Short mmCIF file of C-alpha atoms in Angstrom, two decimals:
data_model
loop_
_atom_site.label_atom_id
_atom_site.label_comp_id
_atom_site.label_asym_id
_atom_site.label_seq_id
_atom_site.Cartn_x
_atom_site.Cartn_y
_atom_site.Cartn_z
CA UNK A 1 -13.12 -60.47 80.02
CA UNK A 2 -13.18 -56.90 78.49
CA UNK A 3 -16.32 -54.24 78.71
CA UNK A 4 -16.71 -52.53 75.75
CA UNK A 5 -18.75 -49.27 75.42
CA UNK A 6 -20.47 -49.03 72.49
CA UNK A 7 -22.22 -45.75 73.09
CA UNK A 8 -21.72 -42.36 71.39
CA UNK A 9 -22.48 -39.42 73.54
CA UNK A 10 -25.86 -38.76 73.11
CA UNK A 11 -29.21 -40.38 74.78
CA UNK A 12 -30.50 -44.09 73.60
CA UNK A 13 -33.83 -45.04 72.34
CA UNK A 14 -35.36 -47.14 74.64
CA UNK A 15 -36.97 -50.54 73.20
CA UNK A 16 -38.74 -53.27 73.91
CA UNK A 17 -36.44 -56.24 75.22
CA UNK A 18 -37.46 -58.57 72.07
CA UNK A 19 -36.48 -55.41 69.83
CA UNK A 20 -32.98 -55.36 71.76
CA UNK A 21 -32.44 -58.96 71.41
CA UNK A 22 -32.78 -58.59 67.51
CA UNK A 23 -30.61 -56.18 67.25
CA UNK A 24 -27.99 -58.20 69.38
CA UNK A 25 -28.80 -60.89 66.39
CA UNK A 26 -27.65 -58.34 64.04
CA UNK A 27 -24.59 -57.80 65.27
CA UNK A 28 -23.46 -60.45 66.28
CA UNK A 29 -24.06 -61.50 62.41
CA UNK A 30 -21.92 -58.42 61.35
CA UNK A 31 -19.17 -60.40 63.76
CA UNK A 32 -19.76 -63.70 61.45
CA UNK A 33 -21.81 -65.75 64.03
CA UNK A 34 -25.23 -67.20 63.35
CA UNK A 35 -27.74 -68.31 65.58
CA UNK A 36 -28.04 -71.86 66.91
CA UNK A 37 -31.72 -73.12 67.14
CA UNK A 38 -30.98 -75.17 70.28
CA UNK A 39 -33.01 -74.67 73.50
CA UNK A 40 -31.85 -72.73 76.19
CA UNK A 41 -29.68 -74.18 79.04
CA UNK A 42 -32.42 -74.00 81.78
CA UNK A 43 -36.04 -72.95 81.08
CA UNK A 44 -35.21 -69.75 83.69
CA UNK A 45 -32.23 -68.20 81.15
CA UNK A 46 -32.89 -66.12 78.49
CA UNK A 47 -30.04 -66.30 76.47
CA UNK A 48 -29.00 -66.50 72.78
CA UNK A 49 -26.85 -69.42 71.60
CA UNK A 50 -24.45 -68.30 68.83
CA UNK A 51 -21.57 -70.35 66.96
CA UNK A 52 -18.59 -68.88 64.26
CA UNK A 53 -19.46 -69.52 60.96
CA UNK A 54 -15.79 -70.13 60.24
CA UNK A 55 -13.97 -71.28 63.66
CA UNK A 56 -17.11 -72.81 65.45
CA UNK A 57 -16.43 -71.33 68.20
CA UNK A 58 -19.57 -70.97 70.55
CA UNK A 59 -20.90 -68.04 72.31
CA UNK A 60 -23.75 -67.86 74.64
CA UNK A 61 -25.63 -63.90 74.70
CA UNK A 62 -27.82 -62.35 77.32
CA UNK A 63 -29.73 -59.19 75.74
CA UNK A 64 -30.58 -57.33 78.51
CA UNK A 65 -32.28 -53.65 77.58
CA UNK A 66 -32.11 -52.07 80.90
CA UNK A 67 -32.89 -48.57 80.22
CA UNK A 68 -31.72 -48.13 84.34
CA UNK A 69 -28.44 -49.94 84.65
CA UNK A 70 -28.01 -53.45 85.24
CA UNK A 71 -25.70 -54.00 88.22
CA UNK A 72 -23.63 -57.40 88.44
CA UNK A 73 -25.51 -57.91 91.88
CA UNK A 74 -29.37 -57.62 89.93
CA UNK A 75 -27.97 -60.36 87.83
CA UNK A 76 -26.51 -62.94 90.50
CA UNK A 77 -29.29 -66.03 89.41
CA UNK A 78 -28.27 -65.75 86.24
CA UNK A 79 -24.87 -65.15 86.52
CA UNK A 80 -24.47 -68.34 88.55
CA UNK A 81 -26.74 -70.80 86.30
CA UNK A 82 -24.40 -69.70 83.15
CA UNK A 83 -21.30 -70.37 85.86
CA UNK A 84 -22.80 -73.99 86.28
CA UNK A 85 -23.63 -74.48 82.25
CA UNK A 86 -19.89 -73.21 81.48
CA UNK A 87 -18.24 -75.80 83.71
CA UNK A 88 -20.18 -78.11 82.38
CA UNK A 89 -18.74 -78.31 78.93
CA UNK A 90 -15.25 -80.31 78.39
CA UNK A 91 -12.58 -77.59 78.62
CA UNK A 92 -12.00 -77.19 74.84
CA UNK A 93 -15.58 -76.88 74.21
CA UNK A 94 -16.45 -74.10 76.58
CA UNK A 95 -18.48 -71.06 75.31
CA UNK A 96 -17.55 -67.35 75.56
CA UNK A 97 -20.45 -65.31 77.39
CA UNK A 98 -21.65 -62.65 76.47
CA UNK A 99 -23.79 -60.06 77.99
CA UNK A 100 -25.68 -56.87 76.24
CA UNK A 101 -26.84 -54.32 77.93
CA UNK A 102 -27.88 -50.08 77.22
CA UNK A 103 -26.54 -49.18 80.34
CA UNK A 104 -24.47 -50.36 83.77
CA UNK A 105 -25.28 -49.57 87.32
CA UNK A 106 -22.59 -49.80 89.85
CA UNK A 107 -20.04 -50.16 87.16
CA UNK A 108 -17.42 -50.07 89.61
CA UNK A 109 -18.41 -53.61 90.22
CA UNK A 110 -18.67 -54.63 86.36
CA UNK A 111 -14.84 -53.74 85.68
CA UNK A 112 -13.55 -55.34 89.09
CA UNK A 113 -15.25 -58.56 88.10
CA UNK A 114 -14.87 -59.00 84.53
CA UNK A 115 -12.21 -56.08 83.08
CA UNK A 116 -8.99 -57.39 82.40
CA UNK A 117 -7.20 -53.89 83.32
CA UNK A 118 -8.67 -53.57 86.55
CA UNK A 119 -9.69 -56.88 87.95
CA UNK A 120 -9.92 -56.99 91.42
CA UNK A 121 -9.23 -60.41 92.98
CA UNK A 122 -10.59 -60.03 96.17
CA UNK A 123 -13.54 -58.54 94.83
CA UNK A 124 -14.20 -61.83 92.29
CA UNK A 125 -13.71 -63.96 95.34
CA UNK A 126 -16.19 -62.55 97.57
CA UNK A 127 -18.49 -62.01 95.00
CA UNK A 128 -18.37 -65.90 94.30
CA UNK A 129 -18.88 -66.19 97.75
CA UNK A 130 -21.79 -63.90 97.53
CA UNK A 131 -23.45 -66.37 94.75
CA UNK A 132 -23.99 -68.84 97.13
CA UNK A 133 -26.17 -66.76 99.84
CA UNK A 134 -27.79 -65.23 97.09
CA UNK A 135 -29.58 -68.14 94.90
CA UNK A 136 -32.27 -70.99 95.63
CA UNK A 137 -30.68 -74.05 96.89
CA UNK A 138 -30.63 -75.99 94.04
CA UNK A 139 -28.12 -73.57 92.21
CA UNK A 140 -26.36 -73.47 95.96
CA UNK A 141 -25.87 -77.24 96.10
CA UNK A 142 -24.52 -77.33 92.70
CA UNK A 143 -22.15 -74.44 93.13
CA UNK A 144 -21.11 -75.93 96.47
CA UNK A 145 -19.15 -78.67 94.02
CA UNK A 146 -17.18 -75.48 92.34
CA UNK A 147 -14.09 -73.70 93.28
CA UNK A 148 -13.29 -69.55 92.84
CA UNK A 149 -10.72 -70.75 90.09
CA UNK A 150 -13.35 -72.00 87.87
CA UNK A 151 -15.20 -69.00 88.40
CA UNK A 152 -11.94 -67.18 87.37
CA UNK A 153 -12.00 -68.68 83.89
CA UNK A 154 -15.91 -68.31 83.88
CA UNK A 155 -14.86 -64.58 84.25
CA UNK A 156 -12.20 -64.26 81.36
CA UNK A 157 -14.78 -65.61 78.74
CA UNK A 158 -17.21 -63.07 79.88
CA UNK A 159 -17.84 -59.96 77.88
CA UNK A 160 -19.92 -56.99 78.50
CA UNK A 161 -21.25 -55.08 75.71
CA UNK A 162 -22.81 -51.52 76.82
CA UNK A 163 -24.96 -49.76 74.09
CA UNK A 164 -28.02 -49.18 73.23
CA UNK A 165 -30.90 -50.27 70.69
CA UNK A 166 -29.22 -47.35 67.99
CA UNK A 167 -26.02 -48.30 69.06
CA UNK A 168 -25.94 -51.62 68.18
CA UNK A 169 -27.74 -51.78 65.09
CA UNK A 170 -25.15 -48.71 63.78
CA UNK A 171 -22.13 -50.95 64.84
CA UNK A 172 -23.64 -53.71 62.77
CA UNK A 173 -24.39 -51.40 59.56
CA UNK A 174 -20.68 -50.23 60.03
CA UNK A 175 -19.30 -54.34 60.43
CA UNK A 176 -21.99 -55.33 57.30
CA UNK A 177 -20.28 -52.04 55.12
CA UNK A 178 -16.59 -52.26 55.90
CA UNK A 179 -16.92 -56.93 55.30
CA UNK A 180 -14.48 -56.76 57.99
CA UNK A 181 -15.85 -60.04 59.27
CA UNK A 182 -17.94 -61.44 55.97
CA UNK A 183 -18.00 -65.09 55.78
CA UNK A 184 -16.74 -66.52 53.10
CA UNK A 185 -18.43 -69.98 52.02
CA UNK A 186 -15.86 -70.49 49.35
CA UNK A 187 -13.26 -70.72 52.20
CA UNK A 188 -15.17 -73.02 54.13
CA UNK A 189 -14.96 -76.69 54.28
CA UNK A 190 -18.38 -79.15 53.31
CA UNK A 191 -19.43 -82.48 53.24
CA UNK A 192 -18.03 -84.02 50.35
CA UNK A 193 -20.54 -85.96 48.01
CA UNK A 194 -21.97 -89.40 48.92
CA UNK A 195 -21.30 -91.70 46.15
CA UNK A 196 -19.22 -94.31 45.53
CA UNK A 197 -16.07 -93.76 43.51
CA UNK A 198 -12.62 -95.19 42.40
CA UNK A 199 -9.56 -93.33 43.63
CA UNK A 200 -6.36 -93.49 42.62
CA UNK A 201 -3.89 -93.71 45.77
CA UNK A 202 -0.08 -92.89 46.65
CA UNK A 203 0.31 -96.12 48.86
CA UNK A 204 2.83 -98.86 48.39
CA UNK A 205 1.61 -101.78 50.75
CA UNK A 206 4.55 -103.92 51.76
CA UNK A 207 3.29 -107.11 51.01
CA UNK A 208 6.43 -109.23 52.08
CA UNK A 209 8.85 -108.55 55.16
CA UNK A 210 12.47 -108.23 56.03
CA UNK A 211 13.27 -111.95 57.80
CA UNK A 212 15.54 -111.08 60.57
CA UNK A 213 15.61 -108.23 62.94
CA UNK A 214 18.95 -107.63 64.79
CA UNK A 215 18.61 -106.13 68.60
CA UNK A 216 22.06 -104.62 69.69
CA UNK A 217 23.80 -104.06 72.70
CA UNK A 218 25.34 -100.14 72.46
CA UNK A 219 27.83 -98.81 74.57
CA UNK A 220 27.30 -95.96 77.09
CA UNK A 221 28.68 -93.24 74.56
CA UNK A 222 25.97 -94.31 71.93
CA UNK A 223 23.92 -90.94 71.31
CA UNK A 224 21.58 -90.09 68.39
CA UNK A 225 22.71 -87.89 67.06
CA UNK A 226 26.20 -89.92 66.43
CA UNK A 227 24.70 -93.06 65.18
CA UNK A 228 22.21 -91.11 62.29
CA UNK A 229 25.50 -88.87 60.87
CA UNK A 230 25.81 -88.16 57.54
CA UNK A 231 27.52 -91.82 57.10
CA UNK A 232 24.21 -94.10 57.74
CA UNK A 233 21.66 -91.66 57.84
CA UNK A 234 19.75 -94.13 55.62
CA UNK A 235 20.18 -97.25 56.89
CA UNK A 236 17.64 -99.26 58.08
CA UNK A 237 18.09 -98.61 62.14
CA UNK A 238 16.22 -96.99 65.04
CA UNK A 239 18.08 -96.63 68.61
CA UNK A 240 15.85 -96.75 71.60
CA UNK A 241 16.87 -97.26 75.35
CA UNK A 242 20.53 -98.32 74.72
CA UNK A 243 19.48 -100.61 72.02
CA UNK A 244 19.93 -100.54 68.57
CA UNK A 245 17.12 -102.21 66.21
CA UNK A 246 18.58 -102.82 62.74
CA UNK A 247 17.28 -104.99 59.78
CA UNK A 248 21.42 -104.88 58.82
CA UNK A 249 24.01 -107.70 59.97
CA UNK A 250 26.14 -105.63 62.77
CA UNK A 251 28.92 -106.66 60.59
CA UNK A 252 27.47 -104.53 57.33
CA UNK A 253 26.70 -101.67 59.67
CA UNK A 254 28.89 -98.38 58.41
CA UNK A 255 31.71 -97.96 60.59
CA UNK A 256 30.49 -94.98 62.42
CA UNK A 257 27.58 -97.19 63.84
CA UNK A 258 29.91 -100.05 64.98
CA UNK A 259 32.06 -97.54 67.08
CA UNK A 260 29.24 -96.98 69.03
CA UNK A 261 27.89 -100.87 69.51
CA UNK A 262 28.80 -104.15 70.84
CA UNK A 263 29.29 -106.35 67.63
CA UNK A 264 29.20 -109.70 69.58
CA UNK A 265 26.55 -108.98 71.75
CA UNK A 266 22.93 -109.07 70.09
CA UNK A 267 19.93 -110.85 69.97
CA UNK A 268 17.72 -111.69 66.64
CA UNK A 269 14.37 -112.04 66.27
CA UNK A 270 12.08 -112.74 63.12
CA UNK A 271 11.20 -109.57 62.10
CA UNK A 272 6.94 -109.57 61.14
CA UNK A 273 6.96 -111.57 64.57
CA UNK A 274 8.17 -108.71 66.01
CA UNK A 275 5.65 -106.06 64.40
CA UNK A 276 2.40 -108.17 65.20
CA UNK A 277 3.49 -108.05 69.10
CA UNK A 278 1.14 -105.62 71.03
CA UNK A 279 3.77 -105.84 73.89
CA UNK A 280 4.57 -101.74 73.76
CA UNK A 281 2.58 -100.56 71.02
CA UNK A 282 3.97 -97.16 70.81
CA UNK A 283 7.17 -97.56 70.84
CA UNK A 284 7.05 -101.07 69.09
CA UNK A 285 4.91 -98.96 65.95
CA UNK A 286 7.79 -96.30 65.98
CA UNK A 287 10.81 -98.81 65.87
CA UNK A 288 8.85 -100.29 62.48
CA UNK A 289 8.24 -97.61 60.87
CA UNK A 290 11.88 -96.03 61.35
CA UNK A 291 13.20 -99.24 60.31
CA UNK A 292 10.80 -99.74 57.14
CA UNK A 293 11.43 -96.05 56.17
CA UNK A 294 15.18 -96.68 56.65
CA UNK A 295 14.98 -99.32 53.59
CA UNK A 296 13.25 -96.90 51.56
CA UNK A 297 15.72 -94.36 51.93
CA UNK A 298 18.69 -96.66 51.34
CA UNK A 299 17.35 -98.11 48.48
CA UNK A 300 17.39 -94.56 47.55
CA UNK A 301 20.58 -93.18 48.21
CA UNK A 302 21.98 -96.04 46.33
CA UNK A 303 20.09 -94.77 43.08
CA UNK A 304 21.40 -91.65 43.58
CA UNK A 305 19.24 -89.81 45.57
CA UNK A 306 19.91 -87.80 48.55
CA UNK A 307 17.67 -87.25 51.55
CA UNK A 308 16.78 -84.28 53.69
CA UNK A 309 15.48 -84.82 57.00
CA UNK A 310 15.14 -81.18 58.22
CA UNK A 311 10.97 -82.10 58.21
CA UNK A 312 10.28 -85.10 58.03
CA UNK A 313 12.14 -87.44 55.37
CA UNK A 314 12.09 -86.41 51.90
CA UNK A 315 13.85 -88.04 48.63
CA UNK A 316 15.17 -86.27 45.96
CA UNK A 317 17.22 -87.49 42.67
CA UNK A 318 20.81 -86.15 42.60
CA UNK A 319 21.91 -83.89 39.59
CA UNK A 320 25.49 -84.64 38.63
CA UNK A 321 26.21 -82.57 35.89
CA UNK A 322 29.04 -84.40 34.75
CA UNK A 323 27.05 -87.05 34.61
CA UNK A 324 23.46 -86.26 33.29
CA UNK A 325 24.68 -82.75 31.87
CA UNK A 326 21.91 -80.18 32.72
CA UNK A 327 19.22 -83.10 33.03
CA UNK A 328 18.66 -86.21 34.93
CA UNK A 329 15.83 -88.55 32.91
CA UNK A 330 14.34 -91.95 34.08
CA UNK A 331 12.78 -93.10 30.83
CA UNK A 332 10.89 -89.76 29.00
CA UNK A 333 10.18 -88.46 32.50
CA UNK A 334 12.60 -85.82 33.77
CA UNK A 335 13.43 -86.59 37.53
CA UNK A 336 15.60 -83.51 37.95
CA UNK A 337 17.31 -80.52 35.88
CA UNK A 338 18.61 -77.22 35.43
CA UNK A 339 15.94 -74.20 35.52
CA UNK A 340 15.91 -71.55 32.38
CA UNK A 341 15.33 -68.68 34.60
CA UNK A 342 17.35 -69.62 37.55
CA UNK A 343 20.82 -71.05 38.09
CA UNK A 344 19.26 -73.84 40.53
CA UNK A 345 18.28 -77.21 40.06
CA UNK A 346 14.51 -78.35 40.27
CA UNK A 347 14.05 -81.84 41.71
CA UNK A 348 10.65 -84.02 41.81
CA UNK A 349 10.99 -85.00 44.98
CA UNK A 350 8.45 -86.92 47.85
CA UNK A 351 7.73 -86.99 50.77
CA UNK A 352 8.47 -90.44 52.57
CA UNK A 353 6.09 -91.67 55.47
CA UNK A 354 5.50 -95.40 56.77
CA UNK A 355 1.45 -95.84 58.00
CA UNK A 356 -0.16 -98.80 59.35
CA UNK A 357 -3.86 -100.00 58.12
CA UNK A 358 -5.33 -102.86 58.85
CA UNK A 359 -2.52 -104.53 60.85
CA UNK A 360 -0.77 -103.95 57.41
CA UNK A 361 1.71 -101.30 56.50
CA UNK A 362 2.08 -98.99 53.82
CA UNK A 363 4.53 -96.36 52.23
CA UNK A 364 2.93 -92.99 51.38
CA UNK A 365 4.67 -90.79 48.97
CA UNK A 366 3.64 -87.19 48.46
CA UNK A 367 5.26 -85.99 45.89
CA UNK A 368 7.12 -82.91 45.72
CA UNK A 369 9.44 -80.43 44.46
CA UNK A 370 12.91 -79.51 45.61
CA UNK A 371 15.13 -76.79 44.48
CA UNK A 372 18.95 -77.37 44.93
CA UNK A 373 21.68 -74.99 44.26
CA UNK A 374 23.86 -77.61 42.53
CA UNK A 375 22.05 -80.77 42.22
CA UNK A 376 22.41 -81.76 45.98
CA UNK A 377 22.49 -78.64 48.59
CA UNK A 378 18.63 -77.72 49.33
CA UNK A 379 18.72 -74.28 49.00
CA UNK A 380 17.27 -71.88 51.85
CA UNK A 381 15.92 -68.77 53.52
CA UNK A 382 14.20 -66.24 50.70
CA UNK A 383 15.46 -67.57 47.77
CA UNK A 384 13.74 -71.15 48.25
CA UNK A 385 10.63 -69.02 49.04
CA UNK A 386 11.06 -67.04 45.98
CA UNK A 387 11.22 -70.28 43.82
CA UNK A 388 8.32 -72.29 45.71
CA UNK A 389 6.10 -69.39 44.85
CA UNK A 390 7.51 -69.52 41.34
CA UNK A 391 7.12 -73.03 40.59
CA UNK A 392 4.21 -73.64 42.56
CA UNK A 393 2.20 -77.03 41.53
CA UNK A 394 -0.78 -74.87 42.58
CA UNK A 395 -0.57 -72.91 39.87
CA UNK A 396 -1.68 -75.62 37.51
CA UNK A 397 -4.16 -78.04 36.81
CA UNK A 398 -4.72 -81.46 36.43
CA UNK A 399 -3.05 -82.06 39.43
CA UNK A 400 -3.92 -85.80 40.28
CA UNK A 401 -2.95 -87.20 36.64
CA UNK A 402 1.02 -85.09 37.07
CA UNK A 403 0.98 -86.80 40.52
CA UNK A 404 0.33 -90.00 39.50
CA UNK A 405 3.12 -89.91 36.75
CA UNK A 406 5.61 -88.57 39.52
CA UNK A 407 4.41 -91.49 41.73
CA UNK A 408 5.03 -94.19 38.77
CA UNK A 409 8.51 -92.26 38.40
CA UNK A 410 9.64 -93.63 42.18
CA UNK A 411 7.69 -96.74 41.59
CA UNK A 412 10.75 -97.52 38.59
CA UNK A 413 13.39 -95.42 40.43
CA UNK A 414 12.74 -97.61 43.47
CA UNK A 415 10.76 -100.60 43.08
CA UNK A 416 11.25 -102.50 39.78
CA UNK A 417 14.84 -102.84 38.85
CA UNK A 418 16.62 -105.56 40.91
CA UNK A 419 19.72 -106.07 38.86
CA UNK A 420 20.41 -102.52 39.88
CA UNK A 421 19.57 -102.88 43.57
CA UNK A 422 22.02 -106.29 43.29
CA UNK A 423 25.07 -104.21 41.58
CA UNK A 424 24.49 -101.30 44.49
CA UNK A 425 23.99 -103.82 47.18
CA UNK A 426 25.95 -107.40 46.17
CA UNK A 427 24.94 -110.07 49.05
CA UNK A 428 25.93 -108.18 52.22
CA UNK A 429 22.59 -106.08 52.76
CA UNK A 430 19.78 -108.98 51.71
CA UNK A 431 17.07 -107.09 53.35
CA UNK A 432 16.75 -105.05 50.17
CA UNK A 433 15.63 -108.49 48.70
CA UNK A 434 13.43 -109.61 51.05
CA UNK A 435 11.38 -106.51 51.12
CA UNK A 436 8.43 -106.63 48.32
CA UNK A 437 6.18 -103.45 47.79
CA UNK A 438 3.07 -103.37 45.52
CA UNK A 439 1.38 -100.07 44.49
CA UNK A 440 -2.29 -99.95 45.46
CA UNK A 441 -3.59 -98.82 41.82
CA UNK A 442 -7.22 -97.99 42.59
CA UNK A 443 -9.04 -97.60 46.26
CA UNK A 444 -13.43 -97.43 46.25
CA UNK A 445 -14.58 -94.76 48.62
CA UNK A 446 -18.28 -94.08 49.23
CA UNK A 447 -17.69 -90.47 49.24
CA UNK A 448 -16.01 -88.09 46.38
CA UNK A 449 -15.86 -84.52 45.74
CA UNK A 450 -17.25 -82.52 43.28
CA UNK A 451 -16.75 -83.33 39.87
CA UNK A 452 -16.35 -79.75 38.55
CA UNK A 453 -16.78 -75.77 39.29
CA UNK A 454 -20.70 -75.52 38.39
CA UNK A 455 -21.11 -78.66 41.00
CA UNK A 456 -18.76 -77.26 43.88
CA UNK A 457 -20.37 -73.88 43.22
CA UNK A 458 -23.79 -75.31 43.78
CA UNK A 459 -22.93 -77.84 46.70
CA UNK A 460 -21.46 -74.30 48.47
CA UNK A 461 -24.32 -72.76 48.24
CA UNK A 462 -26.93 -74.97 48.88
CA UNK A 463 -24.84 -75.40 52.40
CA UNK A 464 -24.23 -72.08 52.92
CA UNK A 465 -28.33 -71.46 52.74
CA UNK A 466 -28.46 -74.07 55.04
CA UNK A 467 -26.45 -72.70 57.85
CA UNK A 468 -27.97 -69.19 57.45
CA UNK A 469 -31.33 -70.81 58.33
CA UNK A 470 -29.95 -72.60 61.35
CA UNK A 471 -29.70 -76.12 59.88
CA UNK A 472 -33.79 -75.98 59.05
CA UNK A 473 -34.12 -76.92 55.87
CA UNK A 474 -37.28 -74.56 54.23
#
């Protein structure tokens, strides 16, 4: 709720109040706004409805070219008809107000109301008070439904601009010449193009379940943090509310886990049962997930992958250098090795999450890259900074095709080789078995974006011409 003097010290030019208002337009353009061609709030406000070309963000104006001061009590109507409009919005949608002016009268008044330094809070409250003696009953009735709190936060997204006609428009030369505020369209997000097109995708829809889900009594001790340490951090298991959901026998469960549960007392259910239940949604949706993303990564660490949960869960191959030497291949695809310029270890990593669509769920992998000091330790602070900027996948092109091969690396790593999965696993973990994944290949969207440069460049600025006219189309 600042007031900002935009006057030098000399003597304004008066103008005519439609002169004024363009101005106003002009610099509130220099600030990156445009103007909205919506109506006004009520046919007895003359305002001027703006919104961020970048944010969105709405602001409502009020030129006012008073060449004899405008006092906060000459503007009382007005002030409480914008009071009623602002509460009317939902909270996250309110506008900022703003009102122009050349010059104030009783400015006293203006910076007890509406300056953050100096706001009096006595003053605000009788002056709310004062609203209601002051306007025609049908504003009184309305405001009669308010409290001085709302009028509070009316106050803190008002602004008061003081300057005149020669004022303005020089503030808005100086905004237009430094760019301080340019829009740029490049940076801005469109409408991508209507047309149907084939995608390629990075899900993995789980098109057969685990059979049995095990529900397990723990004992008072049981705490998070104990149960995922570093010696089942990938197992299959979720605790929640003194219970332990696992898709693993309590037998097979690492020892660590089985300190903390009571082996003989559990229940079993069938396990898709259990996912199609709308009993507890939520927490039902989080329990699958956990558990489906728990098979994933065990699969995984069995292959010889690690997996850093610091955000999120993400999988990365091990290097062992005894055993690969300075790279780790699946096939002709590298999965992890030694930099030239660096003496860390580069790992194509992803990005593990679990979604439901369509009552059905999926595994998303984003690919990604991990740097390790010695083909398992992440490494940190500046130095993983310095080698994300380095190594960037931004850098390069043809991004979709490299992603795709990554994905079809995990799809062999993981998904296709169940002699392996029976050495790592034998017969005491058969959930590994029962769980069957299959890669949606292609997906048709109606929508797709553009197919080059030259048509991104021209689908920018055709939109950009369209906001600077308002949304009218010439």
């Amino acid at each position: 709720m600042p007031i900002y003097n935009l006057y030098k010290e000399r003597e304004g030019t008066a103008r005519r109040g439609e002169d004024y208002k363009e101005v106003v337009i002009e610099y509130m353009e220099g600030l990156n706004y445009m103007v909205e061609r919506d109506s006004a709030f009520h046919s007895t406000l003359d305002d001027i409805q703006f919104v961020n070309k970048a944010t969105g963000d709405k602001v409502v104006a009020e030129a006012k070219a008073y060449s004899t001061g405008l006092s906060p009590n000459d503007f009382r109507d007005e002030l409480a008809r914008y009071f009623l409009e602002y509460i009317k919005q939902p909270q996250p949608h309110r506008f900022d107000f703003y009102i122009f002016t050349e010059t104030l009268s009783n400015d006293q008044l203006w910076k007890a109301l509406f300056d953050r330094d100096v706001t009096d809070n006595q003053k605000l409250v009788d002056f709310y008070e004062k609203l209601k003696d002051s306007v025609n009953d049908e504003v009184v009735d309305r405001l009669d439904d308010t409290d001085v709190d709302e009028f509070r936060d009316f106050a803190i997204d008002t602004h008061v601009f003081v300057g005149t006609y020669d004022d303005l428009r020089q503030q808005a030369h100086q905004l237009e010449k430094t760019e301080r505020f340019q829009y740029e369209p490049y940076l801005h997000s469109y409408e991508p193009v209507s047309e149907e097109t084939e995608y390629a995708t990075n899900l993995f829809q789980v098109t057969r379940y685990p059979e049995t889900l095990y529900i397990i009594d723990t004992t008072e001790e049981a705490e998070s943090a104990r149960v995922y340490n570093y010696n089942n951090e990938a197992f299959p298991i979720k605790l929640h509310e003194r219970k332990l959901y696992s898709l693993v026998h309590p037998d097979h469960l690492p020892g660590s886990t089985r300190h903390y549960i009571h082996e003989d007392r559990f229940e079993t259910r069938e396990f898709e049962e259990f996912l199609r239940t709308r009993a507890q949604e939520e927490e039902r949706e989080n329990i699958v997930r956990s558990l489906l993303r728990g098979i994933f990564t065990l699969v995984a660490r069995d292959n010889d992958c690690l997996i850093d949960r610091e955000k999120g869960t993400t999988v990365y191959p091990e290097l062992n250098r005894r055993q690969h030497g300075s790279k780790r291949k699946l096939g002709r695809s590298w999965v992890a090795k030694e930099l030239d310029s660096y003496p860390d270890v580069i790992h194509r990593g992803v990005k593990v999450r679990v979604r439901r669509y369509a009552e059905e769920y999926y595994y998303v992998l984003l690919p990604t890259q991990v740097f390790t000091s010695d083909g398992r330790r992440p490494v940190t602070g500046e130095r993983k900074s310095r080698l994300q900027n380095d190594f960037s996948p931004n850098r390069f092109h043809a991004q979709n095709s490299k992603y795709d091969r990554q994905l079809r690396v995990w799809e062999e790593l993981l998904m296709s080789d169940q002699t392996q999965l029976d050495r790592f696993m034998g017969g005491k973990i058969p959930v590994v078995k029962e769980l069957e994944v299959t890669r949606v290949d292609s997906l048709s969207l109606n929508v797709r974006p553009p197919k080059d440069g030259d048509e991104r460049d021209e689908l920018i600025e055709s939109a950009s011409d369209l906001e600077n006219t308002g949304g009218i189309e010439q």
